[in-house]
Amino acid sequence: MDVLAVLAVLSLCVSMRVQFACAFSQSLDSDFTFTLPAGRKECFYQTMKKDASLEIEYQVLDGAGLDVDFYLSSPAGNVLVRDHRKSDGVHTVEAEDGDYMFCFDNTFSSVSEKIVFFELILDNMEAEEGPDPEDWKEYVHGTDLLDMKLEDIMETINSVKARLGKSVQIQTLLRAFEARDRNLQESNYERVNLWSCTNLLVMVLVSGVQVYLLRSLFDDKRRSRT
């Protein structure tokens, strides 16, 4: 009976052709990785609506020092968040109507470029047009549907969707951490190899000088006896 009830609810949703999959609350997230050249600043813009929330998380994956300057400004031009030479950060703001600007600044470095990863999570970004999420109730008649409440089904589906979205976010962050750690390990590997080769050359040079000095000492003694 439970399976039949679920199928009945899904058939209602399909017949109504409701956008965003049966009135799911809209939560958008996106991520981006880019190269920030030395002595440059890159800015991005995100259009927000009133009563929505903007969450941004960034990490420096590669580059000398693994640090970057960051700031977030409101549509009115007020700086809401400012970070100075940090490797990562997480910030959440309650939005208003307008375009928000966030910038990554590498002007303090004149040599090293940086690889920066950031993720945006937008909550309560409702569509301007589209069917009312409550319209599906008009298609339900009667006080019960095989002893199951449609509200409970929608609540469960929304809960599963939210947890899946959180899992995707965590996996994306773990991939970013893995990329940063790998770049750091490869950089350390190259440094170890460079200094190992340098030490080897120094040791060979010192050994040659010592052999030459010892031979020169014995050669002087032989010449003085003759």
Short mmCIF file of C-alpha atoms in Angstrom, two decimals:
data_model
loop_
_atom_site.label_atom_id
_atom_site.label_comp_id
_atom_site.label_asym_id
_atom_site.label_seq_id
_atom_site.Cartn_x
_atom_site.Cartn_y
_atom_site.Cartn_z
CA MET A 1 0.00 0.00 0.00
CA ASP A 2 2.84 2.43 0.78
CA VAL A 3 4.34 1.91 -2.65
CA LEU A 4 0.99 2.61 -4.31
CA ALA A 5 0.65 5.82 -2.32
CA VAL A 6 4.08 7.07 -3.37
CA LEU A 7 3.30 6.25 -7.02
CA ALA A 8 0.02 8.14 -6.75
CA VAL A 9 1.78 11.25 -5.45
CA LEU A 10 4.45 11.08 -8.15
CA SER A 11 1.79 10.74 -10.85
CA LEU A 12 0.11 13.88 -9.51
CA CYS A 13 3.38 15.79 -9.73
CA VAL A 14 3.99 14.63 -13.30
CA SER A 15 0.51 15.48 -14.45
CA MET A 16 0.79 19.00 -13.03
CA ARG A 17 4.24 19.51 -14.63
CA VAL A 18 5.35 21.46 -11.63
CA GLN A 19 8.70 23.19 -12.08
CA PHE A 20 11.59 22.39 -9.73
CA ALA A 21 10.38 18.88 -9.04
CA CYS A 22 7.26 19.09 -6.98
CA ALA A 23 7.86 22.38 -5.17
CA PHE A 24 11.37 21.72 -3.90
CA SER A 25 12.82 24.72 -2.17
CA GLN A 26 15.41 26.18 -4.54
CA SER A 27 18.99 26.02 -3.37
CA LEU A 28 21.64 26.73 -5.97
CA ASP A 29 25.31 25.97 -5.65
CA SER A 30 28.22 26.28 -8.06
CA ASP A 31 31.99 26.06 -7.87
CA PHE A 32 34.81 27.45 -9.95
CA THR A 33 38.61 27.12 -10.10
CA PHE A 34 40.75 29.74 -11.78
CA THR A 35 44.35 30.97 -12.01
CA LEU A 36 45.09 34.34 -10.42
CA PRO A 37 48.25 35.84 -11.99
CA ALA A 38 50.87 37.63 -9.93
CA GLY A 39 50.08 41.29 -9.31
CA ARG A 40 46.47 40.91 -10.48
CA LYS A 41 42.99 41.12 -8.96
CA GLU A 42 39.95 39.20 -10.20
CA CYS A 43 36.35 40.14 -9.29
CA PHE A 44 33.09 38.24 -9.74
CA TYR A 45 29.46 39.33 -9.49
CA GLN A 46 26.39 37.51 -8.21
CA THR A 47 22.83 38.83 -8.50
CA MET A 48 20.83 38.27 -5.31
CA LYS A 49 17.27 38.83 -4.14
CA LYS A 50 15.98 40.17 -0.88
CA ASP A 51 15.73 37.71 2.04
CA ALA A 52 18.04 35.25 0.26
CA SER A 53 21.38 34.15 1.67
CA LEU A 54 24.77 34.01 0.01
CA GLU A 55 27.47 31.65 1.27
CA ILE A 56 30.92 31.67 -0.29
CA GLU A 57 33.82 29.42 0.55
CA TYR A 58 37.27 29.73 -1.03
CA GLN A 59 40.63 27.97 -0.88
CA VAL A 60 44.03 28.65 -2.39
CA LEU A 61 45.05 25.36 -4.00
CA ASP A 62 48.52 26.25 -5.28
CA GLY A 63 51.04 29.07 -5.26
CA ALA A 64 53.77 30.43 -3.01
CA GLY A 65 52.46 30.98 0.50
CA LEU A 66 48.99 29.60 -0.35
CA ASP A 67 47.46 32.98 0.53
CA VAL A 68 45.29 35.64 -1.11
CA ASP A 69 43.38 38.79 -0.17
CA PHE A 70 39.58 38.57 -0.35
CA TYR A 71 36.72 40.99 0.12
CA LEU A 72 32.96 40.95 -0.43
CA SER A 73 30.96 44.13 -1.07
CA SER A 74 27.23 44.83 -1.11
CA PRO A 75 25.26 46.35 -4.03
CA ALA A 76 25.66 49.75 -2.30
CA GLY A 77 29.45 49.38 -2.39
CA ASN A 78 29.94 48.69 1.33
CA VAL A 79 32.63 46.13 2.17
CA LEU A 80 30.95 43.36 4.17
CA VAL A 81 33.87 40.94 4.53
CA ARG A 82 37.62 41.41 4.18
CA ASP A 83 40.35 38.77 4.55
CA HIS A 84 44.05 39.58 4.40
CA ARG A 85 46.45 36.95 3.00
CA LYS A 86 44.48 33.87 4.01
CA SER A 87 44.55 30.41 2.48
CA ASP A 88 40.82 29.71 2.94
CA GLY A 89 37.63 31.20 4.32
CA VAL A 90 33.87 30.74 4.67
CA HIS A 91 31.42 33.66 4.80
CA THR A 92 27.61 33.90 4.82
CA VAL A 93 25.57 37.08 4.36
CA GLU A 94 21.86 37.86 4.27
CA ALA A 95 21.26 39.38 0.86
CA GLU A 96 19.25 42.27 -0.52
CA ASP A 97 18.27 43.06 -4.10
CA GLY A 98 21.25 43.82 -6.29
CA ASP A 99 24.62 42.60 -7.50
CA TYR A 100 27.19 41.48 -4.93
CA MET A 101 30.86 41.69 -5.83
CA PHE A 102 33.62 39.50 -4.39
CA CYS A 103 37.26 39.87 -5.36
CA PHE A 104 40.46 37.88 -4.98
CA ASP A 105 43.56 40.08 -4.80
CA ASN A 106 47.11 38.90 -5.54
CA THR A 107 48.69 42.32 -6.06
CA PHE A 108 50.97 41.84 -3.05
CA SER A 109 52.83 39.10 -4.95
CA SER A 110 54.94 40.13 -7.93
CA VAL A 111 56.24 36.66 -8.81
CA SER A 112 53.92 33.81 -7.83
CA GLU A 113 50.51 33.12 -9.37
CA LYS A 114 47.77 31.42 -7.35
CA ILE A 115 45.20 28.75 -8.19
CA VAL A 116 41.98 29.62 -6.33
CA PHE A 117 38.87 27.51 -5.81
CA PHE A 118 35.58 28.96 -4.60
CA GLU A 119 32.03 27.70 -4.15
CA LEU A 120 28.80 29.68 -4.00
CA ILE A 121 25.67 28.45 -2.21
CA LEU A 122 22.49 30.46 -2.78
CA ASP A 123 19.47 29.78 -0.56
CA ASN A 124 15.89 31.03 -0.89
CA MET A 125 16.40 32.11 -4.48
CA GLU A 126 12.78 31.67 -5.56
CA ALA A 127 11.81 31.98 -9.19
CA GLU A 128 10.00 35.14 -10.27
CA GLU A 129 7.59 33.22 -12.43
CA GLY A 130 6.19 29.76 -12.30
CA PRO A 131 3.42 27.74 -10.72
CA ASP A 132 2.54 28.09 -7.08
CA PRO A 133 4.10 25.29 -5.00
CA GLU A 134 0.75 24.84 -3.27
CA ASP A 135 -1.15 24.20 -6.53
CA TRP A 136 -0.72 20.45 -6.18
CA LYS A 137 -3.17 20.48 -3.28
CA GLU A 138 -5.99 21.39 -5.66
CA TYR A 139 -5.63 18.02 -7.35
CA VAL A 140 -6.08 16.07 -4.13
CA HIS A 141 -9.61 15.19 -3.12
CA GLY A 142 -10.63 13.50 0.06
CA THR A 143 -9.31 13.54 3.57
CA ASP A 144 -6.83 10.73 3.19
CA LEU A 145 -4.70 9.10 0.55
CA LEU A 146 -4.16 5.49 1.59
CA ASP A 147 -3.51 6.62 5.15
CA MET A 148 -0.58 8.82 4.13
CA LYS A 149 -0.30 12.60 4.20
CA LEU A 150 1.07 14.41 1.21
CA GLU A 151 2.68 16.96 3.51
CA ASP A 152 4.72 14.22 5.17
CA ILE A 153 5.86 12.90 1.80
CA MET A 154 6.96 16.34 0.62
CA GLU A 155 8.75 16.99 3.89
CA THR A 156 10.64 13.71 3.58
CA ILE A 157 11.58 14.37 -0.05
CA ASN A 158 12.80 17.88 0.76
CA SER A 159 14.84 16.51 3.66
CA VAL A 160 16.49 13.92 1.40
CA LYS A 161 17.19 16.59 -1.23
CA ALA A 162 18.80 18.89 1.34
CA ARG A 163 21.02 16.11 2.66
CA LEU A 164 22.07 15.10 -0.85
CA GLY A 165 22.95 18.71 -1.61
CA LYS A 166 25.03 18.88 1.57
CA SER A 167 26.81 15.66 0.59
CA VAL A 168 27.68 17.10 -2.83
CA GLN A 169 29.02 20.24 -1.16
CA ILE A 170 31.20 18.25 1.25
CA GLN A 171 32.56 16.09 -1.59
CA THR A 172 33.45 19.20 -3.58
CA LEU A 173 35.32 20.66 -0.60
CA LEU A 174 37.15 17.37 -0.03
CA ARG A 175 38.29 17.38 -3.66
CA ALA A 176 39.57 20.92 -3.20
CA PHE A 177 41.47 19.92 -0.05
CA GLU A 178 42.91 16.93 -1.88
CA ALA A 179 44.06 19.09 -4.80
CA ARG A 180 45.74 21.58 -2.45
CA ASP A 181 47.50 18.83 -0.48
CA ARG A 182 48.67 17.17 -3.69
CA ASN A 183 50.10 20.43 -5.04
CA LEU A 184 51.86 21.01 -1.72
CA GLN A 185 53.35 17.50 -1.73
CA GLU A 186 54.55 17.84 -5.32
CA SER A 187 56.15 21.18 -4.48
CA ASN A 188 57.92 19.66 -1.46
CA TYR A 189 59.02 16.71 -3.60
CA GLU A 190 60.64 19.04 -6.13
CA ARG A 191 62.37 20.99 -3.37
CA VAL A 192 63.71 17.82 -1.75
CA ASN A 193 65.06 16.59 -5.09
CA LEU A 194 66.68 19.96 -5.81
CA TRP A 195 68.46 20.17 -2.46
CA SER A 196 69.46 16.49 -2.65
CA CYS A 197 71.12 17.05 -6.01
CA THR A 198 72.77 20.22 -4.69
CA ASN A 199 74.15 18.39 -1.66
CA LEU A 200 75.38 15.54 -3.86
CA LEU A 201 77.27 17.94 -6.12
CA VAL A 202 78.78 19.72 -3.10
CA MET A 203 79.90 16.40 -1.60
CA VAL A 204 81.51 15.32 -4.88
CA LEU A 205 83.26 18.68 -5.18
CA VAL A 206 84.51 18.58 -1.59
CA SER A 207 85.76 15.01 -2.06
CA GLY A 208 87.69 16.02 -5.18
CA VAL A 209 89.26 18.99 -3.39
CA GLN A 210 90.28 16.80 -0.44
CA VAL A 211 91.87 14.21 -2.74
CA TYR A 212 93.75 16.94 -4.59
CA LEU A 213 95.04 18.50 -1.35
CA LEU A 214 96.20 15.14 0.03
CA ARG A 215 98.04 14.30 -3.18
CA SER A 216 99.65 17.72 -3.25
CA LEU A 217 100.97 17.25 0.30
CA PHE A 218 102.65 13.95 -0.60
CA ASP A 219 104.03 15.37 -3.82
CA ASP A 220 105.76 18.20 -1.87
CA LYS A 221 107.42 15.73 0.50
CA ARG A 222 108.76 13.58 -2.33
CA ARG A 223 110.23 16.60 -4.09
CA SER A 224 111.97 17.84 -0.89
CA ARG A 225 113.71 14.47 -0.32
CA THR A 226 115.12 14.29 -3.84
#
